[in-house]
Amino acid sequence: MKMYVISRARSIATALLCAIVPPAAPAATPQYQIYDIGVVQVGDTASQGFGVSHAAIAVGRSVRTGGSQAFSWTLKGGIVGLPNLAGRSYAVSNSANDNGVVVGTAATTLFGSSRLPVMWQNGAVSQLPLPPGETLGDANSVNASSVAVGSVNGGSLQRGAIYSGGSGTIITQTTANGSYFVTAFGINDSGRVVGQGIDPQNAARNVGMVYDIGQSMAFEVGALPGMNGALAFGVSNTGFVVGSSMLNQGSGLPFIWSDKGGIAAIPLATGTTQGSGRAVNSAGWVVGNDSSAFSIPFLYNGTTTYRLADLIPPNSGWDLSMNTSSSALGISNDGIIVGTGVHNGETHAYAMVPAGPSPTPTPTATSTPTPTVTPTGTPTATTTPTPTATPRPTPSPRSSPLPRARPTPAPRP
């Protein structure tokens, strides 16, 4: 910084001050302890973590022969199995709010056949009401007011949907050029909805959709340089939106967006060539998946992108870098990360808990904060997980990952 000196004495004093004040230390690499969320029933073959509430209620599914069971999990309470909907033996929980309300999807196969949107509340499961005339649907996210979002129908007729006040409605608001919601992936406590859209003027282009409930129109996040579209997967209570930006239906690059800063690229993790931001907390910390030959879950703290495998103890037994099953799909406001990894050869859901206080970052993109909701309760269970500390196995590639519970955007004609 250029300094204007008005006297020799001031110059000497300034030099002495600079000599005794050390330079600011670089931000420390965040460190985490990793917990095995486990499975609901002894004999279940795998589990997957799909999200976490602001106050750290994790959700996902436990897979077994002939079915899957949704679960919630807390650090103090452990894993809690959630009841299946009658006639649907495959269930997954995708999102929870801090009041313990959980939403997800019930289906007849692991791949989501005959899917229905469901909500779990006070230990009971119920189907969320579909819009008139619709027979299929899913629920991907829920906010503090128990308003859920997802989609209805399928194929070229799939549309984004909102489930609120005992009814389901299709999101009919479009962008200025007529782009419309195909599915809604996230909603925050102020009613900002994000998801995937289609541009009727260019069906090959993905549209990262944003809609504030109560407004007359939706809008899109735009695209990174060299790209023409995006997919929006997560939204924070402070308005940050994250996802992946791509050219038409090609591979994408992770981004973070805000009202004030617009769209900005998230640096790729070392050794990767593509990726997607999947969740963001109120401070602007982002988790998601980058990839090359393998899936690489990452954390972005506003300045630096870290491989999650580099943030956990070296002898944890977890492989988060040498398989195709690993993911990071949720981050709480206090930095707890939830996803899926390979633990001693088994595909399991995990929760990564900060080993010390998480610093408050200043992300590149900023937005105006909105109030958050004070949690009123969390589910409980009979077991308490403990940190894993078993020897780390030699990593080996895995070529048959479990199918994802949420709809995966596919190329459209």
Short mmCIF file of C-alpha atoms in Angstrom, two decimals:
data_model
loop_
_atom_site.label_atom_id
_atom_site.label_comp_id
_atom_site.label_asym_id
_atom_site.label_seq_id
_atom_site.Cartn_x
_atom_site.Cartn_y
_atom_site.Cartn_z
CA MET A 1 0.00 0.00 0.00
CA LYS A 2 1.47 3.42 -1.00
CA MET A 3 2.04 5.72 1.98
CA TYR A 4 2.46 9.52 1.93
CA VAL A 5 5.05 10.58 4.53
CA ILE A 6 4.89 14.13 5.90
CA SER A 7 7.98 13.98 8.10
CA ARG A 8 11.12 11.96 8.66
CA ALA A 9 9.99 11.24 12.23
CA ARG A 10 6.72 9.75 11.09
CA SER A 11 8.61 7.65 8.55
CA ILE A 12 10.85 6.21 11.25
CA ALA A 13 7.90 5.54 13.58
CA THR A 14 6.01 3.76 10.82
CA ALA A 15 9.02 1.59 10.02
CA LEU A 16 9.36 0.57 13.66
CA LEU A 17 5.66 -0.25 13.91
CA CYS A 18 5.83 -2.44 10.82
CA ALA A 19 8.84 -4.21 12.26
CA ILE A 20 7.05 -5.24 15.45
CA VAL A 21 3.62 -6.15 14.00
CA PRO A 22 3.76 -9.62 12.40
CA PRO A 23 1.91 -10.22 9.12
CA ALA A 24 -1.53 -11.84 9.34
CA ALA A 25 -1.29 -15.62 9.36
CA PRO A 26 -3.00 -17.49 6.52
CA ALA A 27 -6.36 -19.04 7.37
CA ALA A 28 -5.93 -22.48 8.89
CA THR A 29 -7.11 -25.52 6.97
CA PRO A 30 -10.38 -26.69 8.53
CA GLN A 31 -10.14 -30.01 10.36
CA TYR A 32 -12.96 -32.51 10.84
CA GLN A 33 -13.82 -35.65 12.73
CA ILE A 34 -15.85 -38.09 10.66
CA TYR A 35 -18.73 -40.20 12.00
CA ASP A 36 -20.23 -43.32 10.46
CA ILE A 37 -24.00 -42.76 10.37
CA GLY A 38 -24.39 -46.50 9.86
CA VAL A 39 -27.50 -48.44 8.80
CA VAL A 40 -31.00 -48.68 10.23
CA GLN A 41 -31.17 -52.47 10.53
CA VAL A 42 -28.47 -55.06 11.02
CA GLY A 43 -27.95 -56.67 7.63
CA ASP A 44 -28.72 -53.55 5.56
CA THR A 45 -26.25 -53.47 2.70
CA ALA A 46 -25.52 -49.73 2.50
CA SER A 47 -26.60 -46.25 3.53
CA GLN A 48 -26.48 -42.85 1.83
CA GLY A 49 -26.56 -39.31 3.24
CA PHE A 50 -28.57 -36.77 1.24
CA GLY A 51 -28.78 -33.64 3.36
CA VAL A 52 -28.65 -31.88 6.71
CA SER A 53 -30.76 -29.16 8.32
CA HIS A 54 -29.38 -25.80 9.46
CA ALA A 55 -29.03 -27.18 13.00
CA ALA A 56 -27.53 -30.53 11.89
CA ILE A 57 -30.33 -33.08 11.51
CA ALA A 58 -28.99 -35.38 8.79
CA VAL A 59 -31.19 -37.43 6.44
CA GLY A 60 -30.80 -40.20 3.87
CA ARG A 61 -31.66 -43.85 3.35
CA SER A 62 -30.57 -47.30 4.46
CA VAL A 63 -30.66 -49.91 1.70
CA ARG A 64 -31.54 -53.59 2.07
CA THR A 65 -32.61 -56.46 -0.12
CA GLY A 66 -36.11 -55.67 -1.39
CA GLY A 67 -36.35 -52.17 0.04
CA SER A 68 -34.85 -49.05 1.56
CA GLN A 69 -35.77 -47.08 4.67
CA ALA A 70 -35.47 -43.34 5.19
CA PHE A 71 -33.68 -42.12 8.30
CA SER A 72 -32.82 -39.05 10.33
CA TRP A 73 -29.64 -38.73 12.40
CA THR A 74 -28.18 -36.42 15.01
CA LEU A 75 -24.79 -36.47 16.67
CA LYS A 76 -26.32 -37.01 20.11
CA GLY A 77 -29.18 -39.31 19.10
CA GLY A 78 -27.73 -41.44 16.33
CA ILE A 79 -29.72 -42.94 13.48
CA VAL A 80 -33.53 -43.18 13.59
CA GLY A 81 -35.41 -45.22 10.99
CA LEU A 82 -38.53 -43.56 9.57
CA PRO A 83 -41.62 -45.64 8.66
CA ASN A 84 -42.34 -46.51 5.04
CA LEU A 85 -45.51 -45.47 3.27
CA ALA A 86 -47.95 -48.32 2.73
CA GLY A 87 -47.43 -49.92 -0.67
CA ARG A 88 -44.02 -48.32 -1.15
CA SER A 89 -41.10 -50.40 0.14
CA TYR A 90 -38.39 -47.99 -1.06
CA ALA A 91 -38.10 -44.65 0.69
CA VAL A 92 -35.54 -41.87 1.02
CA SER A 93 -35.47 -38.73 3.13
CA ASN A 94 -33.99 -35.79 1.24
CA SER A 95 -34.35 -32.85 3.63
CA ALA A 96 -35.20 -31.87 7.21
CA ASN A 97 -35.97 -28.63 8.98
CA ASP A 98 -34.84 -27.80 12.49
CA ASN A 99 -38.24 -28.74 13.94
CA GLY A 100 -37.66 -32.37 12.93
CA VAL A 101 -40.02 -32.33 9.92
CA VAL A 102 -38.53 -34.53 7.18
CA VAL A 103 -39.54 -34.84 3.52
CA GLY A 104 -38.60 -37.28 0.79
CA THR A 105 -39.89 -39.79 -1.68
CA ALA A 106 -41.56 -43.20 -1.45
CA ALA A 107 -41.37 -45.56 -4.42
CA THR A 108 -41.72 -49.16 -5.57
CA THR A 109 -38.09 -49.52 -6.70
CA LEU A 110 -34.71 -48.11 -5.68
CA PHE A 111 -34.73 -46.08 -8.89
CA GLY A 112 -37.93 -44.22 -7.96
CA SER A 113 -40.69 -46.01 -9.87
CA SER A 114 -44.25 -44.90 -9.00
CA ARG A 115 -42.77 -42.22 -6.75
CA LEU A 116 -44.82 -40.19 -4.27
CA PRO A 117 -43.85 -37.17 -2.14
CA VAL A 118 -43.94 -37.87 1.60
CA MET A 119 -43.47 -36.09 4.91
CA TRP A 120 -42.46 -37.52 8.28
CA GLN A 121 -43.64 -35.65 11.36
CA ASN A 122 -43.78 -36.79 15.00
CA GLY A 123 -42.81 -40.32 13.97
CA ALA A 124 -45.56 -40.73 11.38
CA VAL A 125 -45.39 -40.76 7.58
CA SER A 126 -47.99 -39.24 5.25
CA GLN A 127 -48.21 -38.60 1.53
CA LEU A 128 -48.04 -34.97 0.54
CA PRO A 129 -51.07 -33.96 -1.55
CA LEU A 130 -50.45 -33.87 -5.29
CA PRO A 131 -51.91 -31.19 -7.56
CA PRO A 132 -55.25 -32.18 -9.15
CA GLY A 133 -54.80 -34.74 -11.90
CA GLU A 134 -51.25 -35.72 -10.94
CA THR A 135 -50.29 -39.24 -9.81
CA LEU A 136 -46.48 -38.99 -9.42
CA GLY A 137 -44.28 -36.68 -7.40
CA ASP A 138 -41.29 -36.22 -5.13
CA ALA A 139 -40.17 -33.87 -2.37
CA ASN A 140 -36.57 -32.66 -2.33
CA SER A 141 -36.44 -29.89 0.29
CA VAL A 142 -38.40 -28.41 3.21
CA ASN A 143 -38.08 -25.07 5.02
CA ALA A 144 -38.79 -23.91 8.57
CA SER A 145 -42.47 -23.33 7.73
CA SER A 146 -42.78 -26.94 6.52
CA VAL A 147 -43.22 -25.78 2.92
CA ALA A 148 -41.73 -28.46 0.67
CA VAL A 149 -40.67 -28.40 -2.97
CA GLY A 150 -39.99 -31.04 -5.59
CA SER A 151 -41.66 -32.09 -8.81
CA VAL A 152 -44.67 -33.88 -10.26
CA ASN A 153 -45.17 -36.13 -13.28
CA GLY A 154 -42.22 -37.29 -15.39
CA GLY A 155 -40.48 -37.08 -18.73
CA SER A 156 -41.42 -34.10 -20.86
CA LEU A 157 -44.39 -33.43 -18.55
CA GLN A 158 -42.33 -33.13 -15.35
CA ARG A 159 -42.82 -29.79 -13.59
CA GLY A 160 -41.59 -28.16 -10.40
CA ALA A 161 -44.03 -28.27 -7.49
CA ILE A 162 -44.67 -26.69 -4.08
CA TYR A 163 -46.38 -28.58 -1.24
CA SER A 164 -47.89 -26.21 1.33
CA GLY A 165 -50.96 -25.85 3.52
CA GLY A 166 -52.43 -29.24 2.66
CA SER A 167 -52.20 -28.85 -1.11
CA GLY A 168 -49.77 -29.29 -3.95
CA THR A 169 -49.35 -26.72 -6.73
CA ILE A 170 -47.29 -26.62 -9.90
CA ILE A 171 -44.85 -23.72 -10.19
CA THR A 172 -46.22 -21.86 -13.19
CA GLN A 173 -44.05 -18.75 -12.93
CA THR A 174 -41.54 -18.51 -15.77
CA THR A 175 -38.53 -16.36 -16.60
CA ALA A 176 -38.79 -13.43 -19.00
CA ASN A 177 -38.02 -15.72 -21.95
CA GLY A 178 -40.51 -18.40 -20.87
CA SER A 179 -38.15 -20.87 -19.17
CA TYR A 180 -40.04 -23.02 -16.66
CA PHE A 181 -39.29 -25.26 -13.67
CA VAL A 182 -38.82 -28.97 -14.36
CA THR A 183 -37.98 -29.73 -10.74
CA ALA A 184 -37.28 -27.74 -7.59
CA PHE A 185 -34.27 -28.93 -5.61
CA GLY A 186 -34.16 -26.44 -2.74
CA ILE A 187 -36.14 -23.89 -0.71
CA ASN A 188 -34.95 -21.56 2.05
CA ASP A 189 -36.85 -20.16 5.02
CA SER A 190 -37.86 -16.97 3.21
CA GLY A 191 -39.39 -18.95 0.33
CA ARG A 192 -36.64 -18.75 -2.28
CA VAL A 193 -36.92 -21.83 -4.52
CA VAL A 194 -34.15 -23.11 -6.81
CA GLY A 195 -33.99 -25.89 -9.35
CA GLN A 196 -33.70 -27.00 -12.94
CA GLY A 197 -35.54 -25.34 -15.80
CA ILE A 198 -36.02 -25.74 -19.53
CA ASP A 199 -35.72 -22.99 -22.10
CA PRO A 200 -38.48 -23.52 -24.70
CA GLN A 201 -36.39 -21.56 -27.22
CA ASN A 202 -33.39 -23.88 -26.73
CA ALA A 203 -34.33 -27.21 -25.20
CA ALA A 204 -30.68 -28.33 -25.19
CA ARG A 205 -29.84 -25.63 -22.62
CA ASN A 206 -30.21 -26.21 -18.89
CA VAL A 207 -31.61 -23.28 -16.90
CA GLY A 208 -30.67 -22.61 -13.27
CA MET A 209 -34.04 -21.41 -11.97
CA VAL A 210 -34.75 -19.14 -8.98
CA TYR A 211 -38.24 -18.21 -7.78
CA ASP A 212 -39.20 -16.19 -4.72
CA ILE A 213 -42.64 -17.36 -3.58
CA GLY A 214 -45.16 -14.55 -3.97
CA GLN A 215 -43.41 -12.93 -6.92
CA SER A 216 -44.94 -12.90 -10.40
CA MET A 217 -41.90 -14.20 -12.27
CA ALA A 218 -38.94 -16.54 -11.88
CA PHE A 219 -35.42 -15.72 -13.06
CA GLU A 220 -32.21 -17.59 -13.82
CA VAL A 221 -28.73 -17.45 -12.34
CA GLY A 222 -27.13 -17.15 -15.78
CA ALA A 223 -23.96 -18.99 -16.74
CA LEU A 224 -20.21 -18.93 -16.19
CA PRO A 225 -18.00 -17.60 -19.03
CA GLY A 226 -17.98 -20.00 -21.98
CA MET A 227 -21.17 -21.69 -20.76
CA ASN A 228 -24.81 -21.04 -21.66
CA GLY A 229 -26.78 -22.53 -18.76
CA ALA A 230 -26.78 -24.00 -15.29
CA LEU A 231 -28.47 -26.29 -12.76
CA ALA A 232 -29.28 -24.82 -9.32
CA PHE A 233 -29.18 -27.41 -6.51
CA GLY A 234 -28.97 -25.56 -3.19
CA VAL A 235 -29.95 -22.27 -1.54
CA SER A 236 -29.03 -20.80 1.86
CA ASN A 237 -31.10 -18.64 4.19
CA THR A 238 -28.90 -15.70 3.16
CA GLY A 239 -29.81 -16.18 -0.51
CA PHE A 240 -26.69 -17.89 -1.84
CA VAL A 241 -27.43 -20.32 -4.68
CA VAL A 242 -25.05 -23.09 -5.77
CA GLY A 243 -24.97 -25.58 -8.60
CA SER A 244 -23.20 -26.37 -11.84
CA SER A 245 -22.85 -24.29 -15.01
CA MET A 246 -22.36 -25.97 -18.38
CA LEU A 247 -22.57 -25.60 -22.15
CA ASN A 248 -25.81 -27.28 -23.24
CA GLN A 249 -25.83 -30.81 -21.75
CA GLY A 250 -22.06 -31.07 -21.30
CA SER A 251 -20.07 -31.45 -18.10
CA GLY A 252 -20.28 -28.52 -15.71
CA LEU A 253 -18.28 -26.36 -13.33
CA PRO A 254 -19.35 -25.47 -9.77
CA PHE A 255 -20.65 -21.97 -9.04
CA ILE A 256 -21.98 -19.77 -6.25
CA TRP A 257 -24.49 -16.99 -6.97
CA SER A 258 -26.03 -14.13 -5.01
CA ASP A 259 -28.31 -11.17 -5.72
CA LYS A 260 -25.49 -8.72 -5.13
CA GLY A 261 -22.54 -10.56 -6.65
CA GLY A 262 -24.13 -12.56 -9.45
CA ILE A 263 -22.58 -15.85 -10.57
CA ALA A 264 -18.99 -16.72 -9.65
CA ALA A 265 -16.94 -19.84 -10.28
CA ILE A 266 -15.91 -22.08 -7.38
CA PRO A 267 -12.32 -23.27 -7.90
CA LEU A 268 -12.11 -26.97 -8.73
CA ALA A 269 -10.47 -29.34 -6.25
CA THR A 270 -6.94 -30.38 -7.13
CA GLY A 271 -6.80 -33.00 -9.88
CA THR A 272 -10.40 -32.61 -11.08
CA THR A 273 -11.89 -31.29 -14.30
CA GLN A 274 -15.60 -30.82 -13.60
CA GLY A 275 -17.96 -30.50 -10.69
CA SER A 276 -21.12 -29.23 -9.02
CA GLY A 277 -21.98 -27.31 -5.87
CA ARG A 278 -24.75 -29.18 -4.06
CA ALA A 279 -25.39 -27.31 -0.79
CA VAL A 280 -24.49 -24.00 0.85
CA ASN A 281 -24.87 -22.62 4.37
CA SER A 282 -25.64 -19.10 5.53
CA ALA A 283 -21.96 -18.10 5.67
CA GLY A 284 -21.43 -19.12 2.04
CA TRP A 285 -19.52 -22.37 2.69
CA VAL A 286 -20.25 -24.81 -0.14
CA VAL A 287 -20.03 -28.60 -0.47
CA GLY A 288 -20.40 -30.66 -3.60
CA ASN A 289 -18.73 -33.13 -5.91
CA ASP A 290 -15.86 -32.61 -8.32
CA SER A 291 -14.63 -35.46 -10.46
CA SER A 292 -12.06 -36.87 -12.84
CA ALA A 293 -11.70 -40.66 -12.78
CA PHE A 294 -13.34 -40.75 -9.34
CA SER A 295 -15.88 -38.71 -7.39
CA ILE A 296 -14.16 -36.09 -5.21
CA PRO A 297 -16.35 -34.49 -2.50
CA PHE A 298 -15.19 -30.94 -1.74
CA LEU A 299 -15.58 -28.04 0.69
CA TYR A 300 -15.27 -24.42 -0.46
CA ASN A 301 -14.91 -21.86 2.35
CA GLY A 302 -15.20 -18.71 0.27
CA THR A 303 -11.53 -18.61 -0.72
CA THR A 304 -10.17 -22.16 -1.00
CA THR A 305 -11.51 -25.49 -2.25
CA TYR A 306 -10.51 -28.55 -0.21
CA ARG A 307 -10.88 -32.24 -0.92
CA LEU A 308 -12.84 -33.68 2.00
CA ALA A 309 -10.40 -36.60 2.10
CA ASP A 310 -7.69 -34.13 3.17
CA LEU A 311 -9.72 -32.76 6.10
CA ILE A 312 -10.31 -35.97 8.08
CA PRO A 313 -7.91 -38.05 10.24
CA PRO A 314 -5.60 -40.20 8.08
CA ASN A 315 -6.47 -43.46 9.89
CA SER A 316 -10.26 -43.02 9.87
CA GLY A 317 -10.97 -45.96 7.57
CA TRP A 318 -12.86 -43.69 5.15
CA ASP A 319 -12.16 -43.53 1.42
CA LEU A 320 -13.48 -40.27 -0.03
CA SER A 321 -11.25 -40.07 -3.09
CA MET A 322 -10.79 -43.43 -4.83
CA ASN A 323 -14.34 -44.54 -5.66
CA THR A 324 -17.40 -43.44 -7.61
CA SER A 325 -19.81 -43.61 -4.66
CA SER A 326 -18.59 -40.67 -2.58
CA SER A 327 -20.54 -37.43 -2.30
CA ALA A 328 -21.08 -34.32 -0.17
CA LEU A 329 -24.69 -33.15 -0.34
CA GLY A 330 -25.37 -31.12 2.80
CA ILE A 331 -23.71 -28.58 5.13
CA SER A 332 -25.24 -27.14 8.29
CA ASN A 333 -24.79 -23.59 9.52
CA ASP A 334 -22.14 -24.74 12.01
CA GLY A 335 -20.23 -26.59 9.29
CA ILE A 336 -21.36 -30.21 9.70
CA ILE A 337 -21.08 -31.96 6.31
CA VAL A 338 -23.23 -34.93 5.28
CA GLY A 339 -22.79 -37.27 2.36
CA THR A 340 -21.77 -40.78 1.33
CA GLY A 341 -18.38 -42.50 1.38
CA VAL A 342 -16.74 -45.91 1.54
CA HIS A 343 -15.88 -46.98 5.08
CA ASN A 344 -13.71 -50.07 5.38
CA GLY A 345 -15.11 -51.27 2.05
CA GLU A 346 -18.78 -50.54 2.86
CA THR A 347 -20.81 -47.69 1.30
CA HIS A 348 -22.15 -45.68 4.24
CA ALA A 349 -23.54 -42.26 5.03
CA TYR A 350 -21.20 -40.04 7.04
CA ALA A 351 -21.28 -36.83 9.05
CA MET A 352 -18.13 -34.69 9.22
CA VAL A 353 -18.06 -32.53 12.36
CA PRO A 354 -15.62 -29.60 12.72
CA ALA A 355 -12.81 -30.51 15.12
CA GLY A 356 -12.68 -26.90 16.35
CA PRO A 357 -14.59 -23.64 15.95
CA SER A 358 -15.37 -22.94 12.30
CA PRO A 359 -14.13 -19.54 11.12
CA THR A 360 -16.67 -17.17 9.62
CA PRO A 361 -15.65 -16.67 5.99
CA THR A 362 -16.26 -13.71 3.74
CA PRO A 363 -17.35 -15.34 0.46
CA THR A 364 -16.62 -13.78 -2.90
CA ALA A 365 -20.35 -13.46 -3.57
CA THR A 366 -22.44 -11.75 -0.91
CA SER A 367 -26.12 -11.24 -0.28
CA THR A 368 -28.44 -9.68 2.28
CA PRO A 369 -29.07 -12.02 5.24
CA THR A 370 -32.56 -13.08 6.23
CA PRO A 371 -33.64 -14.26 9.69
CA THR A 372 -33.15 -17.92 10.57
CA VAL A 373 -35.41 -20.06 12.72
CA THR A 374 -34.49 -21.21 16.21
CA PRO A 375 -34.65 -25.03 16.41
CA THR A 376 -37.29 -26.44 18.72
CA GLY A 377 -36.42 -30.10 18.78
CA THR A 378 -34.57 -32.99 17.17
CA PRO A 379 -35.29 -36.70 16.81
CA THR A 380 -33.66 -39.03 19.32
CA ALA A 381 -32.40 -42.59 19.21
CA THR A 382 -31.00 -45.16 21.60
CA THR A 383 -27.44 -45.27 20.34
CA THR A 384 -24.73 -42.64 20.24
CA PRO A 385 -22.16 -42.80 17.44
CA THR A 386 -18.47 -42.51 18.18
CA PRO A 387 -15.70 -41.24 15.95
CA THR A 388 -14.23 -43.90 13.68
CA ALA A 389 -10.62 -44.81 14.36
CA THR A 390 -9.97 -48.04 12.47
CA PRO A 391 -7.02 -48.60 10.11
CA ARG A 392 -7.51 -47.19 6.65
CA PRO A 393 -7.78 -49.89 3.98
CA THR A 394 -5.97 -49.72 0.68
CA PRO A 395 -8.37 -47.81 -1.58
CA SER A 396 -9.73 -49.63 -4.60
CA PRO A 397 -11.92 -48.27 -7.40
CA ARG A 398 -15.64 -49.03 -7.27
CA SER A 399 -17.60 -49.18 -10.50
CA SER A 400 -21.18 -49.80 -9.34
CA PRO A 401 -22.46 -46.91 -7.22
CA LEU A 402 -25.95 -47.00 -5.77
CA PRO A 403 -28.51 -45.04 -7.78
CA ARG A 404 -29.15 -41.53 -6.55
CA ALA A 405 -32.38 -40.80 -4.77
CA ARG A 406 -32.94 -37.36 -6.26
CA PRO A 407 -33.83 -36.94 -9.90
CA THR A 408 -30.66 -36.59 -11.96
CA PRO A 409 -31.09 -34.08 -14.78
CA ALA A 410 -30.77 -35.87 -18.09
CA PRO A 411 -30.27 -34.58 -21.65
CA ARG A 412 -33.56 -33.50 -23.16
CA PRO A 413 -34.34 -33.41 -26.87
#
